[in-house]
Amino acid sequence: MIDASLIAGISATVVSFVVGYTIAKLPRPGAGSTGSSENQSSTDEGTDKMFADMGGEYKMVLVVRNDLKMGKGKIAAQCGHAAVGAFESGLHNTPKAIRKWQNSGQAKIALKVESEVALMEIYRSAKANKLNCCMIRDAGRTQIEPNTKTVLAVGPAPVVAVDSVTGHLKLL
Amino acid sequence: MIDASLIAGISATVVSFVVGYTIAKLPRPGAGSTGSSENQSSTDEGTDKMFADMGGEYKMVLVVRNDLKMGKGKIAAQCGHAAVGAFESGLHNTPKAIRKWQNSGQAKIALKVESEVALMEIYRSAKANKLNCCMIRDAGRTQIEPNTKTVLAVGPAPVVAVDSVTGHLKLL
């Protein structure tokens, strides 16, 4: 005959394993914030799945303000900020799309806009289309005024989705 | 009087929670590889702790080959690759240093070298000093030959450690 407390013990053991595993897998709030960037913060599994299912090529676009006349070193650093910021928020918001982008060569394309107004238009359009994105404001230690918006990263996402908001822009 | 099977049940429950938690936290092999970059792949806790304990400011340096005469859009994309690659390998190799760098503004500086030989010298020196780094080879679809080494990211690491291998280079 099986002891009732043995059954209870086994049940508790199994439940405990599952609880421990689940707790460990919970996303940590706060991990991944950066001082100077604005990311979309809500995980959107529906959007992620849709982007992952769209197939085709994936890319990340770096939209650079050309009117600021930044030197190429400054552009390089700002694009580094934007790419890392979008990668990090993408890991949280659209992990499936990030994985597909990584497996297809991590394409990155730099495009240009000629004003802050044009940059903000792309930003609003990207958010309206649920695209992962990251806006960089410069700390203003060199070359430009503090808090100037310099670069917007859009994606990684399917090329067709990114092109729907940045397709009209020219290469930097 | 306490039943022996009750004690066993409770013990098994606790152990099971810990095992479940630990299994969930195990690093997944294969996550984080990229096609076109070469990262240092071994986690080095001693180095990470040393870098985290050094204090002061942290930075990531992007060493760009100036002799290739890449356009600024090309430089922007290549530096995006390098920054994301170094960030990703840093999350695995030197997570404490990454956290300190993120909390101090994620400084990124673009420097230049004038040849592949000079770039490789920095790369070997960075590896010898156990610095996290990421070398980018271009896929060669635009502007330059396939497999050309274009940008090397060094860090994120304490400024003094990064400067020990890149301090003699000029700003891009």
Short mmCIF file of N, CA and C in Angstrom, two decimals, chain A residues 7 15 23 26 29 31 76 79-80 82-83 85 91 95 100 102 108 115 135-136 139 146 150 152 154 157 160-161 166:
data_model
loop_
_atom_site.label_atom_id
_atom_site.label_comp_id
_atom_site.label_asym_id
_atom_site.label_seq_id
_atom_site.Cartn_x
_atom_site.Cartn_y
_atom_site.Cartn_z
N ILE A 7 2.98 10.13 -1.45
CA ILE A 7 2.37 10.74 -2.65
C ILE A 7 2.46 12.27 -2.56
N VAL A 15 6.05 19.80 -8.22
CA VAL A 15 5.54 21.17 -8.28
C VAL A 15 6.70 22.15 -8.00
N ILE A 23 10.35 30.43 -12.04
CA ILE A 23 10.85 31.67 -11.43
C ILE A 23 12.17 32.08 -12.07
N LEU A 26 11.69 33.85 -15.39
CA LEU A 26 10.97 35.12 -15.46
C LEU A 26 11.90 36.24 -15.91
N PRO A 29 12.81 42.66 -14.42
CA PRO A 29 12.46 44.04 -14.75
C PRO A 29 13.67 44.95 -14.50
N ALA A 31 16.40 45.28 -16.15
CA ALA A 31 17.59 44.92 -16.91
C ALA A 31 17.45 45.47 -18.32
N ALA A 76 29.92 57.20 -35.98
CA ALA A 76 30.24 55.81 -35.64
C ALA A 76 29.80 55.49 -34.22
N CYS A 79 25.92 55.55 -33.85
CA CYS A 79 25.32 54.36 -34.46
C CYS A 79 25.60 53.12 -33.62
N GLY A 80 26.75 53.10 -32.95
CA GLY A 80 27.04 52.02 -32.01
C GLY A 80 26.02 52.01 -30.88
N ALA A 82 22.95 53.24 -30.95
CA ALA A 82 21.62 52.90 -31.47
C ALA A 82 21.51 51.41 -31.75
N ALA A 83 22.58 50.82 -32.34
CA ALA A 83 22.53 49.40 -32.69
C ALA A 83 22.45 48.54 -31.43
N GLY A 85 21.38 49.53 -28.46
CA GLY A 85 20.10 49.80 -27.81
C GLY A 85 18.95 49.03 -28.46
N LEU A 91 15.87 42.02 -27.86
CA LEU A 91 15.98 40.76 -27.12
C LEU A 91 14.77 40.59 -26.20
N PRO A 95 12.15 38.75 -29.50
CA PRO A 95 13.28 37.82 -29.51
C PRO A 95 13.34 36.90 -30.73
N LYS A 100 16.14 35.48 -35.94
CA LYS A 100 16.13 35.34 -37.41
C LYS A 100 17.11 36.31 -38.05
N GLN A 102 19.82 37.50 -36.64
CA GLN A 102 21.18 37.01 -36.36
C GLN A 102 21.56 35.88 -37.31
N LYS A 108 22.75 45.59 -41.35
CA LYS A 108 22.52 46.95 -40.83
C LYS A 108 22.75 47.94 -41.97
N SER A 115 16.52 66.59 -40.79
CA SER A 115 16.01 67.42 -39.69
C SER A 115 15.50 66.55 -38.56
N MET A 135 15.77 55.34 -29.96
CA MET A 135 16.18 56.71 -30.28
C MET A 135 17.35 57.11 -29.38
N ILE A 136 18.40 57.66 -29.99
CA ILE A 136 19.56 58.09 -29.20
C ILE A 136 19.56 59.60 -29.03
N ALA A 139 24.71 62.81 -25.17
CA ALA A 139 25.04 63.42 -23.89
C ALA A 139 25.59 64.84 -24.08
N PRO A 146 23.72 69.18 -25.76
CA PRO A 146 23.18 68.09 -24.96
C PRO A 146 21.73 67.80 -25.32
N THR A 150 20.04 62.20 -32.28
CA THR A 150 21.05 62.03 -33.33
C THR A 150 20.75 60.87 -34.29
N LEU A 152 18.26 57.15 -34.93
CA LEU A 152 17.16 56.25 -34.58
C LEU A 152 17.43 54.90 -35.23
N VAL A 154 15.85 51.33 -36.23
CA VAL A 154 14.55 50.67 -36.45
C VAL A 154 14.80 49.20 -36.78
N ALA A 157 13.88 43.69 -37.99
CA ALA A 157 12.55 43.24 -38.40
C ALA A 157 12.63 42.84 -39.88
N VAL A 160 10.58 44.06 -45.40
CA VAL A 160 9.37 44.69 -45.91
C VAL A 160 8.71 45.58 -44.84
N ALA A 161 8.79 45.14 -43.58
CA ALA A 161 8.20 45.92 -42.49
C ALA A 161 9.03 47.18 -42.22
N THR A 166 10.84 53.34 -43.63
CA THR A 166 12.10 54.01 -43.99
C THR A 166 12.44 53.88 -45.47
#
